[in-house]
Coordinates of N, CA and C in Angstrom, one line a residue:
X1 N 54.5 52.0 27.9 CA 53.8 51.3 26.9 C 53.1 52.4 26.0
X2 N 52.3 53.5 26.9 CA 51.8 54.4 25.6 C 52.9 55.2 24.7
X3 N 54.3 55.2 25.9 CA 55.1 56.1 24.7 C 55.3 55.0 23.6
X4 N 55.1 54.4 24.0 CA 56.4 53.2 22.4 C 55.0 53.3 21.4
X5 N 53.8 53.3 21.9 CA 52.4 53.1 20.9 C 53.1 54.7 19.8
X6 N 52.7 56.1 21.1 CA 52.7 57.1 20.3 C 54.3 56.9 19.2
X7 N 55.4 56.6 19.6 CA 56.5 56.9 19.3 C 56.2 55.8 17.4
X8 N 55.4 54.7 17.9 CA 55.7 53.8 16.6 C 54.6 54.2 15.7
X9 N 53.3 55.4 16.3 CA 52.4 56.0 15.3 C 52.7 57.3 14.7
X10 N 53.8 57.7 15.4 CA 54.4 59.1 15.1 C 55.4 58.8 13.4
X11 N 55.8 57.9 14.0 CA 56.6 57.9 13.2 C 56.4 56.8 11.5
X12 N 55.1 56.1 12.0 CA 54.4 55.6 10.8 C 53.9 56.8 10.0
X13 N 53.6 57.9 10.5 CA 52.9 59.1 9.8 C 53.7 59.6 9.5
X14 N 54.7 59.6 9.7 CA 55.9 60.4 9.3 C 56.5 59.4 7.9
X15 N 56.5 58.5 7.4 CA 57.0 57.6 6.8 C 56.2 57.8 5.6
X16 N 54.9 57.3 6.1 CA 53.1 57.3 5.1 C 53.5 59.0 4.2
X17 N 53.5 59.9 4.9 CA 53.5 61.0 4.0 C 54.8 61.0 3.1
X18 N 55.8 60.7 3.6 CA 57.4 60.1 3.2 C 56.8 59.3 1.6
X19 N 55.9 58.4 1.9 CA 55.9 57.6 0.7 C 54.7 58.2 -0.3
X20 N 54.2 59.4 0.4 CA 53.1 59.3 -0.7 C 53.6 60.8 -1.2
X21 N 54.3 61.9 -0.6 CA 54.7 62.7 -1.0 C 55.9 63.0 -2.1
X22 N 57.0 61.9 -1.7 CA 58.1 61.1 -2.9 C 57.5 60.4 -3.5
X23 N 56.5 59.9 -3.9 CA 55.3 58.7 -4.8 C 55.1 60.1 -5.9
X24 N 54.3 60.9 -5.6 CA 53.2 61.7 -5.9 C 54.6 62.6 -6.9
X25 N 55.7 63.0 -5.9 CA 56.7 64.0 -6.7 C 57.7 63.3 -7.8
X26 N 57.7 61.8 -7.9 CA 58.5 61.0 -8.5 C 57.7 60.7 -9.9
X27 N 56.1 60.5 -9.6 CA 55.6 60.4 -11.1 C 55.0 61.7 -11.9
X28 N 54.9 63.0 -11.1 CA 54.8 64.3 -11.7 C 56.1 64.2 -12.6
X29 N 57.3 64.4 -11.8 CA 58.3 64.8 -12.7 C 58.9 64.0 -13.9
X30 N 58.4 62.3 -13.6 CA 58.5 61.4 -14.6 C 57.8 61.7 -15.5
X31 N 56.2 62.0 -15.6 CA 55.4 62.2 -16.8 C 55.6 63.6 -17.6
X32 N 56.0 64.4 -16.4 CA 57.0 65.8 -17.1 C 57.7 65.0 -18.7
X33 N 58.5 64.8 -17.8 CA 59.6 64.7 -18.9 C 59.3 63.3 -20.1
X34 N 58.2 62.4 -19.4 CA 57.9 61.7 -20.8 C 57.4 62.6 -21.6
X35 N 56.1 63.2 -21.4 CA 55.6 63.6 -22.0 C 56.0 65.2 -23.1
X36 N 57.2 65.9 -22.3 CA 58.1 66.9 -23.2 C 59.1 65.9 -24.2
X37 N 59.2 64.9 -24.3 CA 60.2 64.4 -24.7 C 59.1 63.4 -25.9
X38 N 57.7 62.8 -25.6 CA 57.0 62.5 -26.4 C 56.4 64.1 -27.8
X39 N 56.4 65.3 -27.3 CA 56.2 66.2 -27.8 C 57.4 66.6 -29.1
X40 N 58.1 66.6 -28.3 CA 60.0 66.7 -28.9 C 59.9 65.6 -30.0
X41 N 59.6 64.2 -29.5 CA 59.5 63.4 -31.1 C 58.4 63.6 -32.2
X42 N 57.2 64.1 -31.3 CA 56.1 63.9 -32.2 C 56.6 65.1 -33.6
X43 N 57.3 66.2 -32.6 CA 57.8 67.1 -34.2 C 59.4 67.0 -34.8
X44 N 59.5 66.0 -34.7 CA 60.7 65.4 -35.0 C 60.3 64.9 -36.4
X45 N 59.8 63.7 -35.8 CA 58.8 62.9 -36.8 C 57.7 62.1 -36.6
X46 N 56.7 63.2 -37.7 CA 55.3 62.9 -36.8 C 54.2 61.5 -37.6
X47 N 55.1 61.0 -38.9 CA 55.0 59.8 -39.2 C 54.8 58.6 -38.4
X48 N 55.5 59.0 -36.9 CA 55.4 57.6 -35.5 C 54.6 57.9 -34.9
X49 N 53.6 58.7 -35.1 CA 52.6 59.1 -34.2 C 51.9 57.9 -33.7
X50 N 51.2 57.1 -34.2 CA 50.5 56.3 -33.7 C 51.4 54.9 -32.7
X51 N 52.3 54.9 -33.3 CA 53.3 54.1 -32.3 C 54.1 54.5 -31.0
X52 N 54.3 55.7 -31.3 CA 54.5 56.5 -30.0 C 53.5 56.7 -29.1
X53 N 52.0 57.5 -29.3 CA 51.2 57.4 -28.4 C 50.7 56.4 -27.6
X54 N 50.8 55.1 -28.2 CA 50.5 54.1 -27.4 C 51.8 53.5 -26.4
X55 N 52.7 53.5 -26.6 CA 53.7 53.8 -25.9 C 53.8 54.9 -24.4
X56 N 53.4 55.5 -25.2 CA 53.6 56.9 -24.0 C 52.1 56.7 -23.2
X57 N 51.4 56.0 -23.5 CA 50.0 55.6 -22.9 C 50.4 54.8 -21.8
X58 N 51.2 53.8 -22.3 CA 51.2 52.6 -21.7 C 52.3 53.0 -20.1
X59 N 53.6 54.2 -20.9 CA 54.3 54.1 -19.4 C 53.8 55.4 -19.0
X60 N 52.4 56.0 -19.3 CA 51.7 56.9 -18.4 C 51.0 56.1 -16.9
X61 N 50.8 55.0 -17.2 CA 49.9 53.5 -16.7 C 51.2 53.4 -15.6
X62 N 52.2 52.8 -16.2 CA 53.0 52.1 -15.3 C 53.5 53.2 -14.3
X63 N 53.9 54.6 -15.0 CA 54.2 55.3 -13.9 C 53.3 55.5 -12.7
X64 N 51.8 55.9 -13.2 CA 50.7 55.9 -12.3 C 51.0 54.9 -11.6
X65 N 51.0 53.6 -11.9 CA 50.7 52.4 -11.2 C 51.7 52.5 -9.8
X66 N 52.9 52.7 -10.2 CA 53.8 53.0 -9.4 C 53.7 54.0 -7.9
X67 N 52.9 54.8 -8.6 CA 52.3 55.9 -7.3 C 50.9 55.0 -6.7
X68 N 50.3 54.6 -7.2 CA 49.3 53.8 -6.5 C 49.5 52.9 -5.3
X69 N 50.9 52.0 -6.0 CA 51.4 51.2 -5.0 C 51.7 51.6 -4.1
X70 N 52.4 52.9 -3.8 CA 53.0 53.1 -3.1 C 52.3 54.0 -1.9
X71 N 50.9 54.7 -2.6 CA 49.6 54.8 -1.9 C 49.2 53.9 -1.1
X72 N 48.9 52.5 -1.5 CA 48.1 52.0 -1.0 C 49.2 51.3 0.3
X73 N 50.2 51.4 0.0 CA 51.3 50.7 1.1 C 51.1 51.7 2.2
X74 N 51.3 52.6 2.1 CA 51.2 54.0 3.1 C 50.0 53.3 3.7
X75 N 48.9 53.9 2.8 CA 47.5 53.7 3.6 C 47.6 51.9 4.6
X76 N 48.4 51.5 3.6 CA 48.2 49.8 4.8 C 48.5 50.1 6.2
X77 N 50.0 50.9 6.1 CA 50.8 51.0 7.4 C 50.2 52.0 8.2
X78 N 49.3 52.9 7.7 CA 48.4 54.2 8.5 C 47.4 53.9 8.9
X79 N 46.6 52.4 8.8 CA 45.3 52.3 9.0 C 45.4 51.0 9.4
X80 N 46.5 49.9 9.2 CA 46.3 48.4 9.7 C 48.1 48.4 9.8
X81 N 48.6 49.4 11.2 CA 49.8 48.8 11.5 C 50.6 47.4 11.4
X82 N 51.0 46.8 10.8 CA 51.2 45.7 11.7 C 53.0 45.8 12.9
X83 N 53.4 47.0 12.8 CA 54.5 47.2 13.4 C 54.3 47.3 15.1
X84 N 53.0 47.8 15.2 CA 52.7 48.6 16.2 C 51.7 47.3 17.0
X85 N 51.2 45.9 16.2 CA 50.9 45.1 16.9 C 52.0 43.9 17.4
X86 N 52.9 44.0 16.8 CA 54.2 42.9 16.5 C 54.4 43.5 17.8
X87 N 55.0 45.1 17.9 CA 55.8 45.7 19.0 C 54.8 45.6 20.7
X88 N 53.7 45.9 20.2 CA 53.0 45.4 21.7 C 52.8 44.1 22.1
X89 N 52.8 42.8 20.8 CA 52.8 42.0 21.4 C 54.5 41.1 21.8
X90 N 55.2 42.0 21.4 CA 56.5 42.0 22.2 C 56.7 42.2 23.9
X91 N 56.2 43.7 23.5 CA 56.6 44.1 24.8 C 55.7 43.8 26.4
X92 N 54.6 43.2 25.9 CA 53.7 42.3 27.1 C 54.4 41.1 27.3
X93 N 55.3 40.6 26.3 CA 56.0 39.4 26.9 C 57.0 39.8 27.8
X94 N 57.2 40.6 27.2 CA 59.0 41.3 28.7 C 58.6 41.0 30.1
X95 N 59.1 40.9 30.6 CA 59.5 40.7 32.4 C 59.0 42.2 32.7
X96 N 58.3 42.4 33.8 CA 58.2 43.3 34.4 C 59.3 44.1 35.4

């Protein structure tokens, strides 16, 4: 019983950092490149300025948002398993 506990919290921490470490490196390199590619237009043509910034605002938001979620799902599964009560309350039903 304690290995399957350790084996299903080992491996929830292993996952949690999985999603906040690919979360965290997936909206750096997204805002990278909006934001070199918002630069690249603003001197292109700097007439769209005001229509572009709010743009580039808005999927600065969604990318963030994106890492949030995916924060706060980690922290769900790191702090209120529910895999780890499903699985013990499995394995107290098994036959001895």
């Amino acid at each position: 019983m304690e290995q399957l506990i350790s084996l299903i919290q080992a491996n929830t921490a292993i996952a949690a950092g999985l999603m906040i470490g690919l979360g965290a490196l997936g909206a750096c390199i997204g805002m990278g490149v909006m934001g070199s590619k918002y630069l690249e237009s603003m001197a292109r043509q700097p007439e769209l300025n005001p229509m572009l910034t709010g743009r580039m605002f808005l999927l600065v938001g969604l990318i963030d948002a994106d890492f949030f979620i995916s924060l706060a799902i980690a922290m769900f599964f790191a702090f209120a398993n529910p895999l780890l009560t499903t699985a013990l309350a499995h394995a107290a039903a098994l036959p001895h």
